[in-house]
Coordinates of C-alpha atoms in Angstrom, one line a residue:
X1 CA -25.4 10.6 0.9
X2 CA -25.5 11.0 -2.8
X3 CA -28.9 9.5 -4.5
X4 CA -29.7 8.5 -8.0
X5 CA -32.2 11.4 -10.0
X6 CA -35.5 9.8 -9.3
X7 CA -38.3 10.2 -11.5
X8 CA -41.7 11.9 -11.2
X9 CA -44.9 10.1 -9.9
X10 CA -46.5 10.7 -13.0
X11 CA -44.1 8.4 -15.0
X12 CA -43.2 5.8 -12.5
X13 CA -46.8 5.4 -10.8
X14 CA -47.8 6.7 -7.6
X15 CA -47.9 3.3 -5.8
X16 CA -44.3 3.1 -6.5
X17 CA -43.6 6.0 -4.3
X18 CA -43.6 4.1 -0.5
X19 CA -43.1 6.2 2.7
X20 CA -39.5 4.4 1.9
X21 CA -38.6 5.0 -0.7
X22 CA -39.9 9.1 -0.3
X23 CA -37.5 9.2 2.6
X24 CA -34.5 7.6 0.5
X25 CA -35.2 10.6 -2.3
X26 CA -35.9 13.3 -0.4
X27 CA -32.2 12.6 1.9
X28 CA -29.9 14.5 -0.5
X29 CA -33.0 17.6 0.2
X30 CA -33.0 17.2 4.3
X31 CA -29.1 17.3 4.0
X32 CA -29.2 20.4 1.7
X33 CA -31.8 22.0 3.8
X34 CA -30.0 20.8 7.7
X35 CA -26.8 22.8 6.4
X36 CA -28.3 26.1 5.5
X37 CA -30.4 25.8 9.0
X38 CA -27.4 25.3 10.9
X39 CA -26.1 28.3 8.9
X40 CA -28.8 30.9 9.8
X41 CA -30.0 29.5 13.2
X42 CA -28.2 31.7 16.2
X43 CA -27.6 30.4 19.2
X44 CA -29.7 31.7 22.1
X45 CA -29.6 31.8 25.7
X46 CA -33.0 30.6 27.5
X47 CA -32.0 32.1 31.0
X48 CA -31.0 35.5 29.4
X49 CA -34.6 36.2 29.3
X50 CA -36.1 35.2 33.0
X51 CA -35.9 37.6 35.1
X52 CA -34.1 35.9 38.2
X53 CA -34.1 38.5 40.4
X54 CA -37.9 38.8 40.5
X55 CA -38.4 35.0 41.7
X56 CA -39.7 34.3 45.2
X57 CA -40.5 31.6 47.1
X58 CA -43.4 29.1 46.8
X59 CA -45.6 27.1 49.7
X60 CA -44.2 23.7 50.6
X61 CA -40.5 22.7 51.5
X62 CA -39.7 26.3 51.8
X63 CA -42.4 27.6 53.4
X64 CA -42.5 30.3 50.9
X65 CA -45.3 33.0 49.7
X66 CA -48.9 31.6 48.1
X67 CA -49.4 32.6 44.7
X68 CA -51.7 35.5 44.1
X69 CA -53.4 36.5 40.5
X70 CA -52.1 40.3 41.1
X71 CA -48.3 38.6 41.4
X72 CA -47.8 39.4 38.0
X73 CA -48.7 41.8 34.8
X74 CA -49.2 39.6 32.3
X75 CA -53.0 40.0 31.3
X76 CA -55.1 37.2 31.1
X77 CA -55.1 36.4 27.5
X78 CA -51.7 36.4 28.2
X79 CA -52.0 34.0 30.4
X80 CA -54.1 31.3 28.8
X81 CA -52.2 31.3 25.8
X82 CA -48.5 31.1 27.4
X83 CA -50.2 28.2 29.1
X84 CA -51.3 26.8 26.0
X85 CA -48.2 27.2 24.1
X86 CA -45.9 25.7 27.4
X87 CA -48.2 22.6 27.8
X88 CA -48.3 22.0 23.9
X89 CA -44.2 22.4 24.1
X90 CA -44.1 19.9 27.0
X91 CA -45.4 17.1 24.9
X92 CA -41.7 17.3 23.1
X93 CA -41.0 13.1 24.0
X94 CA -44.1 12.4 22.2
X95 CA -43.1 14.6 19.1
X96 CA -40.1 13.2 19.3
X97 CA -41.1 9.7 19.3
X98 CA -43.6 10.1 16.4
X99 CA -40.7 11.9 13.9
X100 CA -37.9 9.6 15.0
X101 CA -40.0 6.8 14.0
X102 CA -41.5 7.7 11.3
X103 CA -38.2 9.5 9.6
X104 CA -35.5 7.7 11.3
X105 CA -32.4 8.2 13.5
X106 CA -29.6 7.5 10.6
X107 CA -28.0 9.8 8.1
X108 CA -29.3 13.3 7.6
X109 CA -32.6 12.7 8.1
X110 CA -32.0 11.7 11.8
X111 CA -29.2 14.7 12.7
X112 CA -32.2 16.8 11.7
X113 CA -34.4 15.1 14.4
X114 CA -32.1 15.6 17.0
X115 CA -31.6 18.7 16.2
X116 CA -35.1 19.9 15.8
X117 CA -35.7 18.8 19.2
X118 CA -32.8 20.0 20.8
X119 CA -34.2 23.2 19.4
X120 CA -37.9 23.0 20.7
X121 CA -36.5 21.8 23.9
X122 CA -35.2 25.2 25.2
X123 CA -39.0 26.8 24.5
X124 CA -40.7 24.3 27.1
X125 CA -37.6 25.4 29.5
X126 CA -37.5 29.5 28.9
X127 CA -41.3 29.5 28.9
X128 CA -41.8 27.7 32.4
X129 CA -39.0 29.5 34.0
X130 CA -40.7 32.5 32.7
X131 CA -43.7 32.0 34.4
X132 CA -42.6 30.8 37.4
X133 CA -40.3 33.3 38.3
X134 CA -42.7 36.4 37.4
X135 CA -45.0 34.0 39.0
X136 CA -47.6 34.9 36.1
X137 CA -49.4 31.3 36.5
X138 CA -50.9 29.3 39.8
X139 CA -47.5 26.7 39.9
X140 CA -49.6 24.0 41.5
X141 CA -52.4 24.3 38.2
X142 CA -49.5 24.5 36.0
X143 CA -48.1 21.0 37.2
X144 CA -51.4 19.4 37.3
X145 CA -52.3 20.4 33.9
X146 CA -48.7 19.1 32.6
X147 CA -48.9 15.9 34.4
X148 CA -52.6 15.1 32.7
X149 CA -51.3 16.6 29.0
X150 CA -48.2 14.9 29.3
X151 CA -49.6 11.1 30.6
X152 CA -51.9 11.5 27.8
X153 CA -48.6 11.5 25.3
X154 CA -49.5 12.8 21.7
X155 CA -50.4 10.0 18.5
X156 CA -50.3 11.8 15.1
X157 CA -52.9 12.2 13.2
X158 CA -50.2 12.0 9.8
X159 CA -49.0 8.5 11.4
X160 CA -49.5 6.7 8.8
X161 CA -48.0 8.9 6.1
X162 CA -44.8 10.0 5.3
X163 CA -46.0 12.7 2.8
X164 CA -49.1 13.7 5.4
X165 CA -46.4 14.0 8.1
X166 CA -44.1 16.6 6.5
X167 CA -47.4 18.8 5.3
X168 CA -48.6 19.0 8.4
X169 CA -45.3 20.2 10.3
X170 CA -44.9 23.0 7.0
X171 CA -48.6 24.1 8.4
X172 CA -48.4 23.6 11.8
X173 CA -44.9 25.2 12.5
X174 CA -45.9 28.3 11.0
X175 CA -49.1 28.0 13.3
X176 CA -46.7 28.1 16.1
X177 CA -44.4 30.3 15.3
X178 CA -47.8 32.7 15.1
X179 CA -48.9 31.8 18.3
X180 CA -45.8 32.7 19.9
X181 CA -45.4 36.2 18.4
X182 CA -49.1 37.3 19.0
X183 CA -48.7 35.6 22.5
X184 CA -45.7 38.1 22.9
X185 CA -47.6 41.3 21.6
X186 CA -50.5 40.3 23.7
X187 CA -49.2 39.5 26.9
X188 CA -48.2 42.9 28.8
X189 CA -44.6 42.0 29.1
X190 CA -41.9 43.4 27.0
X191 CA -39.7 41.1 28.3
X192 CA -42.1 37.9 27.8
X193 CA -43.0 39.4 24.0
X194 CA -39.0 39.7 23.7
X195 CA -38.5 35.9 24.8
X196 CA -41.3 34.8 22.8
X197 CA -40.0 36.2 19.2
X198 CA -36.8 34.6 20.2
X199 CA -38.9 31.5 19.9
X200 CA -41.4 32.2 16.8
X201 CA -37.8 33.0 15.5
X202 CA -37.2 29.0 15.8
X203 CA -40.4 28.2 14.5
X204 CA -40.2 29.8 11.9
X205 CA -37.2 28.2 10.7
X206 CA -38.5 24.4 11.4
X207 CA -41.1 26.3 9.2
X208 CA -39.0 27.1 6.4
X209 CA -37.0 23.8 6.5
X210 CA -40.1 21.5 6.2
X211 CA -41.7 23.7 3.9
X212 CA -38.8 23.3 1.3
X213 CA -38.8 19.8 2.0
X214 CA -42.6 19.6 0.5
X215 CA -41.9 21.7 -2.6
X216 CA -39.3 18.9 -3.1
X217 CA -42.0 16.1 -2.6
X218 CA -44.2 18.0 -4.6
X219 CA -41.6 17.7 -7.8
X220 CA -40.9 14.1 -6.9
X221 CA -44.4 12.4 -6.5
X222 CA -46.3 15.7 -7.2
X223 CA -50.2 13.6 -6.9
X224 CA -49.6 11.6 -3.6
X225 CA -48.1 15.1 -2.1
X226 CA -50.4 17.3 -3.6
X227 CA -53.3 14.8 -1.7
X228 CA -51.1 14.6 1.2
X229 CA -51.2 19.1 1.6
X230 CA -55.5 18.6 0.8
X231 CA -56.0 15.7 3.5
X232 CA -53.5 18.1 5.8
X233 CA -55.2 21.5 5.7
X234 CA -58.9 20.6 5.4
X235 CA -58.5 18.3 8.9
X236 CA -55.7 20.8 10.6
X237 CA -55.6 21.0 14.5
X238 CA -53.5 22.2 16.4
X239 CA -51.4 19.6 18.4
X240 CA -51.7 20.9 21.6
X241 CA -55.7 19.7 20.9
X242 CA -55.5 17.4 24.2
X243 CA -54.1 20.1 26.6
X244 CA -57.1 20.5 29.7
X245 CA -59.5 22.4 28.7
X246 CA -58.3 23.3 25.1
X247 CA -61.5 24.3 23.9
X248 CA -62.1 27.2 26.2
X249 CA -58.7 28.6 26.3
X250 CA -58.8 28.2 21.9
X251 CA -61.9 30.2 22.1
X252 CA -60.3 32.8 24.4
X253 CA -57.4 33.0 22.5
X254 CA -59.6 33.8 19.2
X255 CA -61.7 36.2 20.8
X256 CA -58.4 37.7 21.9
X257 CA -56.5 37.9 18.4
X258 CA -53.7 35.6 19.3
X259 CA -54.9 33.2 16.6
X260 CA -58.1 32.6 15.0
X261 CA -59.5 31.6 11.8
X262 CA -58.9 34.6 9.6
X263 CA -55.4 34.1 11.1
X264 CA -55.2 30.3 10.2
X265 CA -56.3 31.4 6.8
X266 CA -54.0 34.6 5.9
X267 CA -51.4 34.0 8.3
X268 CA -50.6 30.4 8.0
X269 CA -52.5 28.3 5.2
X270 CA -52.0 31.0 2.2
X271 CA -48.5 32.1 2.9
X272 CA -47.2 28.3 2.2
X273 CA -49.9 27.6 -0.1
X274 CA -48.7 30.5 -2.3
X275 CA -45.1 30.1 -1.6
X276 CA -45.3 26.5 -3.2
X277 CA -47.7 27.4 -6.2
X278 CA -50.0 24.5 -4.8
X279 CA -52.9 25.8 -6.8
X280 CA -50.7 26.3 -10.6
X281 CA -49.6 22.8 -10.1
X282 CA -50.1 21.5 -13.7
X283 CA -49.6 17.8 -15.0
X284 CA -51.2 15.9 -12.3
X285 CA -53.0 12.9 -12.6
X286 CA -56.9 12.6 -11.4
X287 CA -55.8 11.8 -7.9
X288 CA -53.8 15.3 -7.7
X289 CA -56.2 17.1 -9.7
X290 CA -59.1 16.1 -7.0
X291 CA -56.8 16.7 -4.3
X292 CA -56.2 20.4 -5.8
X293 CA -59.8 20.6 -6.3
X294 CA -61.0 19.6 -2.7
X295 CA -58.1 22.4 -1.6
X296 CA -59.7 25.0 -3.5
X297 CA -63.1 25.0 -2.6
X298 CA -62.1 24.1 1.2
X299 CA -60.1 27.1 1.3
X300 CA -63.0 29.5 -0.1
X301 CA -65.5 27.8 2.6
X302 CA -62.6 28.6 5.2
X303 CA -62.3 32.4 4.2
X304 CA -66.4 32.7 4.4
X305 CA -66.6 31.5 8.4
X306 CA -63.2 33.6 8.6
X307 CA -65.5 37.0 7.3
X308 CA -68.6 36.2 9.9
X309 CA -66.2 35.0 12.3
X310 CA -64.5 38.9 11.5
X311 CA -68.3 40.2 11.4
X312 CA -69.2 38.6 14.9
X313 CA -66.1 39.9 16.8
X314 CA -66.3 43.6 15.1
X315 CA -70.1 43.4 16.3
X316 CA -69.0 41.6 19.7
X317 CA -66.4 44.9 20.3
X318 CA -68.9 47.1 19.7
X319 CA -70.9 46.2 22.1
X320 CA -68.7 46.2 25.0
X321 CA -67.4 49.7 23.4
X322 CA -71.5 51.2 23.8
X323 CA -71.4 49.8 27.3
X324 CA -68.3 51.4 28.4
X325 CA -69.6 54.8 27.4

């Protein structure tokens, strides 16, 4: 679909630039940007990296052996974070529903859609065979905790903007795509940190596609996107924010190094930040120079609780080091 050169927000007014009209400019980009994904992505195999042979039987219909904590290696923080990452994968319909409506089902914006999900669909799948079949998790706890996550669904909190909507994702797929790989390192199995690079592998380039689609938002209406990345980062969560007992496992998962806020901050904000040039930006109006503004000093307050959060677990390790001598 070829579209007419379209002007900057600084000439044609940023009330001019609708959620509709954004996603009619920005169509010749996704299309660009769908056919170099489709060029680098590899196909992979989901049940080339659960291990079959190692599956047993569970109580019920087939009578079969109870599941024990010592049933598997994977360590605990292990654990709670594959359970985290499978339950915020599950929530896929939800995901789905949210950028199918807000981006459409037509034209290259909508073969994108399906193919992002078709893509996040085999994590859900490799993960829960994973832990299954290794019987790393309690089965019965894994299903209840799905059922409740899942009946909750997921509402966006970038609903209501185009712009805010394609930010977030650039952040928040990165996020994941960190999750994942620490997950991996963390988790005591080679095999499970093999499966899960073959996923942060994905992630990364969602990552990369939605990322390039905000650099060309930030050239088309550079005020309403630059606000869009400040409202985005300084109000980030994770959207896996609903799972059953988030808040515990999150703080588990900190304390563990599988994500945190030092790794928010270096790990996922700057990297797309910098990659963008958010903060060189010139020529913005007083909206995107406040939005720019409100970034910068968010960011420095961020990096502060990142350095005691840093000086509270080196002090926390320390401790437990003493004791064990």
């Amino acid at each position: 679909m070829t579209i007419a050169p379209v002007q900057r927000s600084t000439s044609l007014g940023s009330s001019a630039w609708t959620d509709a009209r954004l996603i009619l400019a920005l169509e010749e980009v996704v299309e660009k940007e769908l056919d170099r994904h489709l060029k680098v992505a590899k196909e992979w195999m989901p049940h080339e990296f659960v291990p079959w042979s190692r599956g047993r039987d569970f109580p019920g219909v087939l009578d079969g052996e109870a599941w024990e904590p010592g049933d598997s290696k994977v360590t605990p923080l292990g654990r709670v974070s594959l359970v985290v990452n499978l339950l915020t994968e599950d929530n896929l319909p939800s995901y789905h529903h949210e950028i199918a409506t807000m981006f459409g089902r037509e034209g290259a914006w909508g073969t994108w859609v399906h193919r992002w999900t078709a893509e996040e669909g085999r994590h859900g799948i490799a993960i829960r065979d994973y832990l299954l079949t290794t019987r790393a998790v309690d089965p019965d706890e894994l299903e209840r905790a799905r059922m409740s996550h899942m009946s909750e669904g997921f509402a966006s909190d970038n609903a209501h903007s185009m712009l805010q909507s394609v930010a977030y994702v650039a952040f928040q797929e990165l996020a994941t795509r960190i999750s994942h790989r620490n997950t991996g390192h963390y988790a005591g199995c080679p095999l499970a940190d093999q499966l899960l690079a073959k996923i942060a592998n994905d992630e990364n380039l969602h990552m990369v596609f939605y990322r390039n689609l905000l650099k060309a938002a930030l050239e088309i209406a550079p005020d309403q996107a630059m606000r869009a990345v400040a409202d985005v980062v300084t109000d980030f969560r994770m959207p896996g924010h609903g799972i059953p007992g988030f808040e515990r496992a999150a703080a588990q998962i900190a304390l563990g190094g599988v994500y945190n806020l030092r790794i928010h901050h270096d790990d996922v904000l700057q990297p797309v930040l910098r990659h963008l040039k958010v903060m060189e930006i010139g020529g913005l109006g007083p909206e995107g120079l406040r939005a720019q503004e409100e970034l910068g000093v968010f960011l420095d307050g961020l990096d502060a609780q990142a350095t005691k959060f840093d000086e509270r677990q080196a002090a926390r390790l320390a401790r437990v080091a003493a004791r064990k001598q």
